Amino acid sequence: MTMRGHKNNGTNRSARRMLASALLASAIMAGGVMPGCQKESDEAQAIRQAKLDFEYLAANHVGVADGSVSKRTYEKIVSSLSKAAGSSNPGEAAAAKLLRARANARQAELLAMQASRTEGRVLDTILVVRGSLNQWKDLNASAAALTAYDPSKAFSDLDQQIAEKEKEIAAAQADLTKLEGEVSTLQASVSAAQASVLGERSKEAALRTQAIDTSQTQRADLVTRANQAKRAGDGFDKQSSDLQAQISKMNPTVEEAKNRLAAARSDRALLDVAKGEVTKLVRINAEQSKKTIEGEKDAQGNTTRYGARQMSENLTRQVATLRSLREKMNVEGDEGSESSGSRSLMATYDEALKLYESAAIEAGKAKSTSGVKGGPAELDVATYEHGQADVLIAKARGLQAYSSLMSALAGAQPSLPDASFAAEAAEAKKAFDEALLAAQDAYSKARSTYETAGAKVQAAQVKDRLDQIGRTLATFDPRAPAPPPEAMPDAAPPADGAETAVTPGADGTPPTPPTAEVMPEGLEGEVLTTMQALIDDLKKPDMAAFGSNVIFKNEQQQEGFTRMSPLLAKSVEVDKAAIERFGGTVSALTKQHKGELGPAVEAMGFEATKPVELAIDYLMTAEPSDLQVIASPGNPDEVSVTSKTGKLAEPMTLSKIDGAWKLQLDSGLGDSPLPDAMIPALSTALEEIRAGITEGNYADAVAMLKDLVEKAVAAARSAMEPPK
C-alpha cells in the first residue's frame, strides 16, 4: 500500500500499463476482431493496430522520460504501415499515411522536447560562463588599473623640485658662509684691538711706576709717554667696542640665514620622503595587482581568494562543460537510464526537423490520396510545418546565445588561452542566420497551408495560428517584418457526402502543435513604453527613477547602485557632453581611438565590455524606432530587447513584475561599488572634464580621454590618502 501523497513510480507505472492493457483488450473486443469472428485485410489490421498503439501510449502517459518506448513504438507504426500506405483503397492509404505522419511528428516532438530540456541547461551554463567572464574581466581590469599608474612623471616632478631645492640650499649655504666669514673677520679684529688695549694699558702702568723713583726731568718724560700709551689704549678700546657693535648688528642676519638653510634642508628631506611614498605606492600596487592575478593563499597554502588566473581556469572548465552539453546530450530516455544514448544538440534539432518534414510530406501524400482539398489532412500538414518552424526558432535562439558568448570570449582582453572562440562564434552566427531565415520561410509556408486548410474548416480554428505566425514573423524578420494576417471569413462546411481524410488523433482531432514564440497583444507597446522611460531617465540623468525600472540581482547590488548613483549620473553628463562635442560616448570614443591611447587609458576600463554596460551605452544614443522586442519561449513575462540595426551586441532582458516591465540587471552597475571616499572625488573630476568639454578646452577626444585618466587617477589617490 502506498501512503496518500507519496509517489511510487513503479506502482504507478504498473497501474498505467495494466490500464493500457485493459484498454487494448476492450478495444479489440469492441472492434469485433477476435479470432474467427471476421476476416480483415492486412492493411486494415495494421491501421487498427497503429491506432491502438497510439491509444496505448496516450493511456500510459509515455513521454520524454520513456523516450525509448515511444521511439520504438512510433518506428514500428511507420514500418508496419508501409504496405497500407500503398493500398489501392484510397481511404486505407490516406489513413495509413496520416498515421505514419503522426508517428514521425511525435518522434520529432520528443526530440524537440529533449533538445529544449538540454537547451535550458545550456543557457543556464552560458549564464554561469558569462558571470565568470565578467568576474575575470573585473579582476584583470583591477590588476591593470593598479599597475596603470606611471610614476615617472611624479618622479620627474620630484627630481626637478629636489634639484631646485639643492640650488636653494647651496645659495643659502653661500649666504651663511659669507656672513659668518664677515663676522669671523670682525671678531678677529675685536680680538686684536683688545690685545692692543692690554698692551697699551700694561705699557702705561709700567711707565707710571718707573716715573715714581726718577728725577723730575725724567719723570715728566715718563708721564708724557704714559699718557700717550693711555690714549692709544683708549683708542683700541673704542675700536673693539665699535667692532662688537657691528657683530651684534649682524647676528640676526646670520640667524635668519641659518634658519633659511635649515628650512631648505628640511624641505629637501621631505622630497625624499615623497619619493619614497611614490615608490611604496608602486610597490603596493604591484603586489596587489599580483594578488589580483594570482589569488591569495593562507599559511597552509589554501586559496583564500580567487584571482584572474583561477577564474580563467574556471572559465576553461565551464566552457568545456558547455561544449560537452551541446555535443553529447542524452536522448531517448532519462539521463543514466539503460535506454539513453547521446548525440549533439544540433544533430537532435536536425533530426527533429527531418521527422517533421517527413510528417508533412506523408500528410501531404494522404491529402493527395484522399482527393480532398483542405480539411484535416491539410491542417495536419500545416501543423507539422508549424512544428518545424518552431524547432528552427528554438535552434536559432540557442545558436544566437552561444554565438554571442563565443564572441564575448573571443574579444576578451587580455586574450583567453583558447584560440578557437572566434571561429566558434563565426560558425554559430552563420548557423543562426541560416536557421532564422529557414524559420521565416517555414512560418510563411505554414501560414499559406493554414489558409488553404481554413477554406474547408471553421476559419476560427486557424485564425489564432495565423496571427501567431504573423507576429512571430514580425518579431524575427529583421529585413521586412510581416504584419499579422487579416481574419479569414467563415468558410462553408464540407459538402455532404464528401470523403474526408482520416485524422491521426485517437479522438479524431489533429495533434496540437508546439507553442510558438509569440508576442501577446499589446506586449510590444508595453515594453517600448518602459524602454522609453529608461532612456529618458538615463539622459536627464535621474538615476533614482532609472533604478526604479530595474531588477537588481540582490540587495547588495541595489545598495551599491544607490551609493554609486551620484557618480553614475555625473558619468552620464560627461557622456552627453562628449556626444555633443565629439560625436560619441566615452566608451565609444575609447574604442574608436584605441590605437592613439596609451595602455593607461585602456586599463581604466572606460570602454564598455559587460552586457549591462553595453546596454547603457547603447541607450545613451538609442532611438525607440531601433528597438526590437522579442518574446521569450514559454514565458509570457519575459522578453528580450535588441537593436534592429545591430548596434547592441547582446539583447537586454526585461521581466514583468507586479504588472510592470523592468530591466534585469544581472551584473555591472553597482556590483563592485567604490569606497565612499572615492565617489565625491571622482565626481568632482568628472565635473571638471564635463566643464572642459563644454568650454572647448580639448583639441580632440584623445586629449580629453588622457586628461580624464590623469584626473581620475589623481582623484582616486587623493581620496585614499590618510588624513594629515
XYZ file of C-alpha atoms in Angstrom:
724
model
C 0.000 0.000 0.000
C 1.154 3.480 -0.793
C 0.631 6.301 1.653
C -1.517 9.158 0.342
C 0.584 11.828 -1.256
C 3.586 9.506 -1.564
C 4.673 8.765 -5.101
C 5.637 5.226 -6.042
C 6.851 5.381 -9.633
C 6.980 1.606 -10.066
C 3.459 1.082 -8.729
C 2.023 3.952 -10.749
C 3.717 2.815 -13.904
C 2.491 -0.763 -13.448
C -1.029 0.532 -12.876
C -0.865 2.572 -16.032
C 0.321 -0.403 -18.028
C -2.471 -2.571 -16.623
C -4.942 0.142 -17.599
C -3.417 0.327 -21.061
C -3.674 -3.443 -21.459
C -7.316 -3.316 -20.402
C -7.994 -0.552 -22.906
C -6.246 -2.531 -25.590
C -8.288 -5.648 -24.816
C -11.556 -3.728 -24.729
C -10.702 -2.024 -27.991
C -10.060 -5.381 -29.616
C -13.347 -6.741 -28.302
C -15.227 -3.630 -29.368
C -13.735 -3.868 -32.804
C -15.085 -7.388 -33.245
C -11.750 -8.774 -34.286
C -11.474 -11.764 -32.023
C -10.034 -14.729 -33.933
C -12.607 -16.366 -36.103
C -15.113 -13.515 -35.867
C -14.445 -11.607 -39.070
C -11.855 -11.539 -41.832
C -10.000 -8.237 -42.103
C -7.387 -7.171 -44.634
C -3.770 -6.944 -43.518
C -3.810 -3.230 -44.297
C -6.896 -2.623 -42.154
C -5.398 -4.653 -39.315
C -2.181 -2.621 -39.480
C -4.164 0.630 -39.362
C -6.250 -0.588 -36.451
C -3.136 -1.736 -34.569
C -1.437 1.596 -35.156
C -4.416 3.405 -33.641
C -4.301 1.079 -30.650
C -0.595 1.760 -30.262
C -1.305 5.483 -30.145
C -4.034 4.876 -27.561
C -1.668 2.734 -25.506
C 0.996 5.438 -25.421
C -1.574 8.063 -24.501
C -3.126 5.946 -21.739
C 0.289 5.022 -20.349
C 1.420 8.677 -20.418
C 4.577 7.718 -22.223
C 6.617 10.819 -22.924
C 10.153 12.112 -22.794
C 11.021 10.045 -19.730
C 10.130 6.881 -21.674
C 11.574 8.046 -24.948
C 12.933 4.659 -25.945
C 9.472 3.073 -25.571
C 7.838 5.828 -27.597
C 10.545 5.774 -30.230
C 10.296 2.019 -30.794
C 6.507 2.209 -30.919
C 6.470 5.098 -33.401
C 9.106 3.412 -35.569
C 7.035 0.221 -35.505
C 3.952 2.194 -36.591
C 5.798 3.778 -39.516
C 7.230 0.425 -40.585
C 4.029 -1.563 -40.114
C 2.005 0.883 -42.210
C 4.316 0.851 -45.227
C 2.149 -1.633 -47.097
C -1.102 0.033 -46.051
C 0.195 3.404 -47.242
C 0.422 1.925 -50.733
C -3.006 0.303 -50.581
C -5.274 0.523 -53.596
C -8.046 1.559 -51.219
C -7.830 5.387 -51.061
C -9.309 5.509 -47.562
C -6.881 2.940 -46.176
C -3.913 4.559 -47.929
C -4.824 8.035 -46.641
C -5.371 6.760 -43.098
C -2.038 4.897 -43.107
C -0.168 7.910 -44.405
C -1.717 10.203 -41.810
C -0.855 7.758 -39.029
C 2.695 7.423 -40.344
C 2.899 11.233 -40.459
C 1.677 11.487 -36.912
C 4.211 8.884 -35.711
C 7.022 10.848 -37.338
C 5.706 14.085 -35.850
C 5.501 12.556 -32.378
C 9.123 11.437 -32.677
C 10.007 14.975 -33.729
C 8.144 16.356 -30.707
C 10.052 14.027 -28.378
C 13.356 15.141 -29.859
C 12.311 18.789 -29.713
C 11.389 18.444 -26.031
C 14.672 16.694 -25.281
C 16.526 19.443 -27.133
C 14.565 22.070 -25.223
C 15.497 20.492 -21.911
C 19.161 20.374 -22.899
C 18.958 23.901 -24.301
C 17.735 25.074 -20.904
C 20.794 23.563 -19.267
C 22.977 25.077 -21.978
C 21.505 28.539 -21.416
C 21.957 28.171 -17.652
C 25.587 27.244 -18.247
C 26.002 30.206 -20.608
C 24.837 32.484 -17.791
C 27.380 30.873 -15.467
C 30.150 31.335 -18.044
C 29.146 34.955 -18.585
C 29.262 35.546 -14.834
C 32.745 34.047 -14.640
C 33.838 36.033 -17.688
C 32.648 39.261 -16.094
C 34.480 38.407 -12.869
C 37.595 37.582 -14.871
C 37.339 40.904 -16.704
C 36.835 42.776 -13.434
C 39.889 41.142 -11.876
C 42.059 41.867 -14.911
C 40.780 45.433 -15.093
C 41.546 45.917 -11.398
C 45.020 44.468 -11.847
C 45.637 46.641 -14.901
C 44.361 49.748 -13.130
C 46.685 49.064 -10.193
C 49.682 48.925 -12.496
C 48.445 51.590 -14.898
C 49.786 54.370 -12.707
C 53.067 55.555 -14.229
C 55.290 57.067 -11.520
C 57.773 58.542 -13.995
C 56.040 61.923 -14.108
C 55.823 62.054 -10.314
C 59.485 61.095 -10.017
C 60.400 63.647 -12.665
C 58.490 66.370 -10.830
C 60.082 65.402 -7.519
C 63.570 65.259 -9.041
C 63.030 68.705 -10.510
C 61.913 70.008 -7.118
C 64.915 68.323 -5.472
C 67.281 69.959 -7.958
C 65.703 73.351 -7.313
C 65.872 72.740 -3.575
C 69.542 71.775 -3.845
C 70.221 75.081 -5.567
C 68.299 76.867 -2.840
C 70.335 75.045 -0.179
C 73.594 75.925 -1.932
C 72.621 79.591 -2.169
C 71.544 79.670 1.485
C 74.789 77.977 2.491
C 76.816 80.503 0.479
C 74.986 83.417 2.086
C 75.564 81.974 5.554
C 79.214 81.252 4.836
C 79.741 84.801 3.629
C 78.025 86.283 6.695
C 79.881 84.007 9.065
C 83.149 84.970 7.348
C 82.415 88.628 7.835
C 81.559 88.041 11.500
C 84.708 85.980 11.939
C 86.806 88.791 10.451
C 85.188 91.288 12.784
C 85.751 89.007 15.766
C 89.421 88.699 14.814
C 89.655 92.491 14.660
C 87.979 92.706 18.067
C 90.498 90.268 19.490
C 93.389 92.248 18.010
C 92.015 95.530 19.339
C 91.523 94.040 22.789
C 95.090 92.703 22.739
C 96.325 96.178 21.806
C 94.311 97.643 24.667
C 96.004 95.282 27.112
C 99.406 96.104 25.671
C 98.939 99.814 25.919
C 97.476 99.548 29.421
C 100.467 97.498 30.561
C 102.855 99.968 28.953
C 101.117 102.853 30.674
C 101.290 101.171 34.067
C 104.973 100.391 33.679
C 105.843 103.952 32.685
C 103.945 105.408 35.611
C 105.639 103.016 38.045
C 109.015 103.930 36.622
C 108.308 107.650 36.975
C 107.938 107.352 40.763
C 111.636 106.759 41.506
C 113.189 109.029 38.853
C 114.259 112.666 38.717
C 111.909 115.453 37.933
C 113.166 115.728 34.404
C 112.904 112.023 33.734
C 109.519 111.799 35.481
C 107.990 114.390 33.137
C 109.115 112.399 30.092
C 107.814 109.133 31.556
C 104.449 110.693 32.431
C 104.153 112.049 28.908
C 104.852 108.644 27.469
C 102.391 107.023 29.908
C 99.659 109.412 28.800
C 100.406 108.585 25.188
C 100.036 104.860 25.998
C 96.745 105.575 27.777
C 95.358 107.447 24.776
C 96.441 104.637 22.478
C 94.747 102.059 24.731
C 91.584 104.125 24.804
C 91.599 104.182 21.004
C 91.958 100.428 20.766
C 89.217 100.011 23.367
C 86.837 102.171 21.318
C 87.756 100.254 18.194
C 86.887 96.972 19.942
C 83.524 98.339 21.082
C 82.684 99.541 17.573
C 83.572 96.169 16.092
C 81.451 94.320 18.666
C 78.541 96.607 17.847
C 78.874 95.636 14.174
C 78.906 91.951 15.132
C 75.750 92.380 17.249
C 74.080 94.099 14.340
C 74.914 91.191 12.001
C 73.781 88.411 14.350
C 70.029 88.494 13.326
C 71.021 88.290 9.682
C 73.223 85.313 10.432
C 70.400 83.590 12.365
C 67.984 84.233 9.508
C 70.442 82.705 7.071
C 70.809 79.665 9.329
C 67.019 79.235 9.557
C 66.647 79.586 5.803
C 69.267 76.898 5.273
C 67.629 74.584 7.835
C 64.209 75.043 6.208
C 65.620 74.281 2.773
C 67.291 71.152 4.084
C 64.021 70.077 5.773
C 62.119 70.575 2.519
C 64.757 68.549 0.752
C 64.291 65.703 3.222
C 60.501 65.800 2.697
C 61.026 65.430 -1.035
C 62.995 62.260 -0.359
C 60.087 61.040 1.779
C 57.675 61.847 -1.067
C 59.786 59.829 -3.498
C 59.729 57.001 -1.014
C 55.923 57.194 -0.801
C 55.603 57.022 -4.584
C 57.954 54.052 -4.649
C 55.939 52.444 -1.852
C 52.667 53.081 -3.723
C 54.044 51.482 -6.885
C 55.278 48.504 -4.875
C 51.963 48.080 -3.040
C 50.033 48.400 -6.316
C 52.286 45.831 -7.947
C 51.827 43.437 -5.022
C 48.058 43.933 -5.039
C 47.972 43.530 -8.814
C 49.870 40.262 -8.487
C 47.408 39.058 -5.833
C 44.529 40.061 -8.097
C 46.006 37.924 -10.866
C 47.434 35.045 -8.827
C 44.884 34.962 -5.996
C 45.685 34.713 -2.303
C 46.560 31.751 -0.094
C 46.790 31.209 3.642
C 49.766 29.850 5.569
C 48.728 26.280 4.733
C 48.645 27.043 1.017
C 44.867 27.016 0.742
C 43.354 29.520 -1.668
C 41.501 32.190 0.283
C 40.610 34.429 -2.641
C 40.403 33.671 -6.335
C 42.427 35.707 -8.764
C 42.164 36.172 -12.521
C 44.257 33.050 -13.100
C 41.865 30.842 -11.131
C 38.890 32.475 -12.839
C 40.496 31.727 -16.209
C 40.822 28.080 -15.181
C 37.186 28.126 -14.056
C 36.194 29.558 -17.421
C 38.078 26.805 -19.216
C 36.263 24.127 -17.201
C 32.875 25.809 -17.605
C 33.308 26.215 -21.365
C 34.314 22.545 -21.582
C 31.114 21.640 -19.716
C 29.110 23.855 -22.061
C 30.627 22.261 -25.149
C 30.024 18.807 -23.715
C 26.356 19.640 -23.104
C 25.941 20.721 -26.711
C 27.898 17.840 -28.211
C 26.721 14.920 -26.055
C 23.148 15.447 -24.948
C 21.167 12.497 -23.608
C 18.412 11.252 -25.884
C 15.570 8.728 -25.849
C 15.494 8.058 -22.069
C 16.297 9.726 -18.775
C 19.931 10.559 -18.137
C 21.626 7.495 -16.803
C 18.947 5.063 -17.969
C 19.805 1.980 -19.973
C 17.984 3.370 -22.965
C 19.943 6.575 -23.002
C 22.088 7.430 -25.959
C 23.850 10.609 -26.970
C 24.022 12.933 -29.920
C 24.828 16.600 -30.314
C 22.218 19.239 -29.629
C 22.376 20.460 -33.233
C 22.014 16.901 -34.536
C 18.944 16.460 -32.330
C 17.402 19.620 -33.764
C 18.228 18.456 -37.288
C 16.725 15.007 -36.674
C 13.550 16.628 -35.322
C 13.384 18.830 -38.421
C 13.767 15.814 -40.713
C 10.993 13.972 -38.906
C 8.666 16.992 -39.084
C 9.479 17.298 -42.779
C 8.719 13.598 -43.293
C 5.467 14.044 -41.377
C 4.444 16.986 -43.550
C 5.315 15.092 -46.741
C 3.413 11.991 -45.589
C 0.368 14.058 -44.611
C 0.568 15.803 -47.968
C 0.517 12.429 -49.716
C -2.538 11.488 -47.650
C -4.276 14.631 -48.866
C -3.461 13.739 -52.471
C -4.568 10.153 -51.963
C -7.896 11.160 -50.452
C -8.560 13.588 -53.261
C -9.956 16.130 -50.806
C -8.552 19.656 -50.807
C -8.151 21.335 -47.458
C -9.688 19.645 -44.480
C -7.939 17.811 -41.643
C -5.120 16.444 -43.812
C -4.251 19.963 -44.944
C -4.402 21.129 -41.339
C -2.044 18.303 -40.337
C 0.437 19.414 -42.994
C 0.264 22.976 -41.676
C 0.677 21.755 -38.095
C 3.828 19.807 -38.961
C 5.219 22.735 -40.940
C 4.427 24.924 -37.950
C 6.260 22.493 -35.655
C 9.238 22.522 -37.994
C 9.304 26.331 -37.864
C 9.160 26.306 -34.062
C 12.113 23.909 -33.895
C 14.062 26.193 -36.218
C 13.316 29.193 -33.994
C 14.408 27.286 -30.876
C 17.571 26.233 -32.676
C 18.217 29.809 -33.820
C 17.808 31.247 -30.324
C 20.233 28.726 -28.863
C 22.757 29.447 -31.600
C 22.367 33.177 -31.038
C 23.110 32.834 -27.321
C 26.074 30.544 -27.985
C 27.471 32.759 -30.744
C 27.152 35.823 -28.537
C 29.027 34.089 -25.714
C 31.788 32.826 -28.001
C 32.143 36.327 -29.444
C 32.455 37.783 -25.942
C 35.071 35.173 -25.037
C 36.975 35.805 -28.267
C 37.017 39.556 -27.650
C 38.130 39.315 -24.026
C 41.213 41.333 -23.142
C 43.732 40.076 -22.263
C 43.115 37.144 -24.571
C 41.981 33.859 -23.072
C 44.107 30.757 -23.741
C 41.541 29.097 -26.034
C 42.076 30.437 -29.547
C 39.015 28.749 -31.051
C 36.374 31.120 -29.666
C 36.325 33.436 -32.693
C 35.905 30.549 -35.128
C 33.138 29.040 -32.988
C 31.401 32.409 -32.796
C 31.522 32.816 -36.578
C 30.307 29.262 -37.153
C 27.429 29.642 -34.680
C 26.499 33.050 -36.123
C 26.371 31.584 -39.622
C 24.225 28.685 -38.409
C 21.989 31.143 -36.538
C 21.438 33.217 -39.684
C 20.613 30.105 -41.681
C 18.213 28.778 -39.031
C 16.495 32.140 -38.678
C 15.941 32.513 -42.410
C 14.761 28.903 -42.627
C 12.319 29.552 -39.767
C 10.931 32.588 -41.547
C 10.406 30.545 -44.699
C 8.856 27.696 -42.680
C 6.426 30.029 -40.927
C 5.440 31.561 -44.260
C 4.884 28.120 -45.717
C 2.822 27.053 -42.678
C 0.745 30.212 -42.918
C -0.050 29.512 -46.549
C -1.021 25.923 -45.738
C -3.175 27.041 -42.813
C -5.014 29.406 -45.152
C -5.726 26.543 -47.532
C -6.910 24.375 -44.648
C -9.121 27.180 -43.455
C -11.119 27.038 -46.662
C -12.695 23.746 -45.549
C -12.906 24.081 -41.758
C -14.013 26.724 -39.343
C -11.941 29.835 -40.008
C -11.655 30.476 -36.291
C -9.777 27.194 -35.918
C -6.767 28.566 -37.812
C -7.109 32.310 -37.218
C -5.174 32.257 -33.943
C -2.393 30.226 -35.513
C -2.224 32.597 -38.447
C -1.995 35.544 -36.081
C 0.723 33.790 -34.105
C 2.775 33.108 -37.201
C 2.321 36.668 -38.427
C 3.519 38.100 -35.134
C 6.416 35.649 -34.975
C 7.500 36.662 -38.455
C 7.243 40.320 -37.478
C 9.400 39.600 -34.455
C 12.121 37.574 -36.099
C 12.343 39.009 -39.605
C 14.762 41.969 -39.437
C 14.530 42.555 -43.184
C 10.821 43.100 -43.750
C 8.584 42.486 -40.725
C 5.294 40.949 -41.784
C 2.059 42.293 -40.291
C -0.356 39.806 -38.714
C -2.714 38.382 -41.361
C -6.278 39.556 -41.528
C -9.039 37.402 -40.047
C -10.428 34.971 -42.592
C -14.180 34.904 -43.395
C -16.196 31.969 -42.180
C -15.827 29.051 -44.542
C -18.568 26.768 -45.730
C -18.652 23.291 -44.196
C -17.658 20.335 -46.368
C -20.262 19.234 -48.869
C -22.449 16.355 -47.835
C -21.020 13.050 -48.850
C -17.565 14.452 -49.435
C -14.865 11.993 -48.431
C -12.833 13.294 -45.530
C -9.321 12.062 -44.818
C -8.813 10.056 -41.633
C -7.324 12.161 -38.825
C -4.315 10.777 -36.960
C -5.572 11.539 -33.440
C -7.298 8.908 -31.357
C -10.195 11.280 -30.798
C -10.378 12.473 -34.382
C -8.614 15.800 -33.768
C -5.296 16.881 -35.272
C -2.265 16.950 -32.964
C -1.621 20.196 -31.106
C 1.460 21.968 -32.460
C 4.241 23.055 -30.074
C 3.770 26.547 -28.686
C 5.413 29.160 -30.885
C 7.353 32.154 -29.631
C 4.594 34.697 -29.906
C 4.161 38.197 -28.520
C 0.782 38.646 -26.815
C -1.358 41.587 -27.833
C -0.024 44.889 -26.511
C 3.272 43.389 -25.357
C 5.463 45.397 -27.705
C 3.812 48.670 -26.728
C 4.176 47.940 -23.007
C 7.852 47.055 -23.306
C 8.697 50.013 -25.543
C 6.999 52.349 -23.059
C 9.302 51.046 -20.335
C 12.326 51.339 -22.613
C 11.425 54.954 -23.421
C 11.182 55.700 -19.685
C 14.605 54.133 -19.119
C 16.096 56.206 -21.938
C 14.507 59.432 -20.655
C 15.564 58.835 -17.035
C 19.095 57.965 -18.126
C 19.510 61.091 -20.227
C 18.150 63.502 -17.563
C 20.007 61.916 -15.642
C 17.653 60.702 -12.906
C 19.317 57.572 -11.560
C 16.696 57.042 -8.840
C 13.925 56.895 -11.449
C 16.125 54.740 -13.689
C 16.752 52.338 -10.808
C 13.014 52.042 -10.123
C 12.653 50.308 -13.518
C 15.485 47.864 -12.820
C 15.522 44.395 -11.239
C 18.669 44.007 -9.158
C 20.064 40.537 -8.561
C 20.406 41.118 -4.795
C 20.198 43.779 -2.083
C 23.953 44.356 -2.132
C 23.844 45.273 -5.812
C 20.910 47.618 -5.238
C 22.701 49.291 -2.322
C 25.828 49.609 -4.438
C 23.810 51.174 -7.256
C 22.221 53.676 -4.847
C 25.596 54.658 -3.398
C 27.140 54.946 -6.852
C 24.208 56.920 -8.319
C 25.855 60.387 -7.972
C 28.936 59.130 -9.795
C 26.847 57.314 -12.431
C 24.822 60.478 -13.020
C 27.992 62.523 -13.441
C 29.380 59.980 -15.909
C 26.160 60.288 -17.930
C 26.619 64.076 -18.022
C 30.154 63.572 -19.327
C 28.800 61.174 -21.980
C 26.169 63.711 -23.050
C 28.818 66.420 -23.404
C 31.114 64.013 -25.281
C 28.316 63.032 -27.669
C 27.596 66.678 -28.457
C 31.253 67.725 -28.778
C 32.977 64.622 -30.188
C 30.079 62.541 -31.525
C 30.211 59.607 -29.122
C 30.169 58.416 -25.539
C 33.396 57.996 -23.583
C 33.192 54.245 -24.221
C 32.667 54.690 -27.966
C 35.478 57.246 -28.195
C 37.843 54.983 -26.251
C 37.119 52.144 -28.676
C 37.417 54.457 -31.695
C 40.791 55.929 -30.666
C 42.262 52.827 -29.028
C 45.347 52.943 -31.222
C 46.128 56.532 -30.218
C 45.750 55.973 -26.480
C 48.303 54.575 -24.107
C 47.781 51.446 -22.007
C 46.786 53.573 -19.013
C 43.616 54.733 -20.775
C 42.656 51.189 -21.771
C 43.404 49.895 -18.276
C 40.971 52.352 -16.712
C 38.076 50.414 -18.242
C 36.375 53.354 -19.970
C 35.303 51.059 -22.828
C 32.063 49.215 -22.066
C 32.503 45.430 -22.081
C 29.845 43.945 -19.787
C 26.367 43.377 -21.235
C 24.762 45.943 -18.930
C 27.499 48.490 -19.709
C 26.979 47.942 -23.437
C 23.229 48.307 -22.941
C 23.575 51.582 -21.012
C 25.981 52.919 -23.624
C 23.518 51.974 -26.383
C 20.585 53.636 -24.585
C 22.523 56.919 -24.448
C 22.048 57.277 -28.215
C 19.181 54.850 -28.910
C 16.083 55.793 -30.849
C 12.840 53.970 -29.958
C 12.380 53.046 -33.610
C 15.576 50.973 -33.425
C 14.329 48.820 -30.540
C 13.101 45.327 -31.363
C 11.055 43.324 -28.842
C 11.363 39.522 -28.868
C 9.124 37.311 -26.750
C 10.676 34.504 -24.705
C 9.548 30.929 -25.420
C 7.257 29.550 -22.759
C 7.470 32.656 -20.558
C 4.986 35.455 -21.291
C 6.518 37.580 -18.513
C 9.980 37.830 -20.064
C 11.184 39.469 -23.276
C 14.436 40.376 -24.962
C 15.052 43.791 -26.477
C 17.712 44.296 -29.099
C 18.688 46.701 -31.865
C 17.191 46.300 -35.331
C 20.367 47.756 -36.841
C 22.783 45.607 -34.856
C 24.034 48.393 -32.581
C 23.586 46.264 -29.457
C 25.898 43.263 -29.156
C 23.721 41.355 -26.694
C 19.969 41.603 -26.081
C 18.631 43.221 -22.921
C 16.249 41.127 -20.831
C 13.099 42.558 -19.252
C 10.755 40.788 -16.851
C 7.216 41.641 -15.821
C 6.950 42.176 -12.067
C 3.603 43.132 -10.497
C 2.287 44.196 -13.893
C 5.285 46.402 -14.777
C 8.175 45.626 -17.131
C 11.630 46.072 -15.609
C 15.168 45.722 -16.918
C 17.102 42.791 -15.471
C 20.464 43.888 -14.093
C 22.481 40.685 -13.725
C 25.934 42.290 -13.428
C 27.741 45.543 -13.984
C 26.270 48.631 -12.270
C 26.656 48.501 -8.509
C 28.401 45.092 -8.462
C 31.726 46.434 -7.176
C 30.977 49.785 -5.556
C 33.891 52.107 -4.912
C 34.921 53.188 -1.411
C 32.757 56.035 -0.136
C 35.694 58.466 -0.163
C 36.264 57.959 -3.882
C 32.743 58.796 -5.066
C 32.798 62.586 -4.400
C 36.437 62.823 -5.503
C 35.765 61.106 -8.825
C 32.503 63.044 -9.266
C 34.467 66.279 -8.945
C 36.989 65.042 -11.504
C 34.177 64.127 -13.925
C 32.580 67.539 -13.470
C 35.909 69.160 -14.411
C 36.022 67.002 -17.535
C 32.412 67.849 -18.425
C 33.115 71.556 -17.981
C 36.279 71.237 -20.057
C 34.361 69.572 -22.892
C 31.569 72.150 -22.776
C 34.021 75.067 -22.725
C 36.019 73.650 -25.645
C 39.236 73.134 -23.683
C 40.161 69.938 -25.546
C 41.524 69.901 -29.059
C 40.123 66.424 -29.683
C 38.693 63.354 -27.993
C 42.134 61.851 -27.367
C 43.215 64.879 -25.336
C 40.003 64.668 -23.332
C 40.431 60.945 -22.601
C 44.041 61.375 -21.475
C 43.051 64.217 -19.178
C 40.216 62.070 -17.848
C 42.722 59.371 -16.886
C 45.024 61.845 -15.130
C 42.195 63.459 -13.198
C 40.628 60.122 -12.267
C 43.938 58.701 -11.019
C 44.715 61.876 -9.075
C 41.232 61.914 -7.552
C 41.478 58.276 -6.528
C 44.896 58.807 -4.956
C 43.821 61.875 -3.034
C 40.687 60.122 -1.800
C 42.661 57.173 -0.468
C 45.419 59.194 1.228
C 45.148 59.131 5.044
C 44.254 62.486 6.642
C 47.266 64.511 7.721
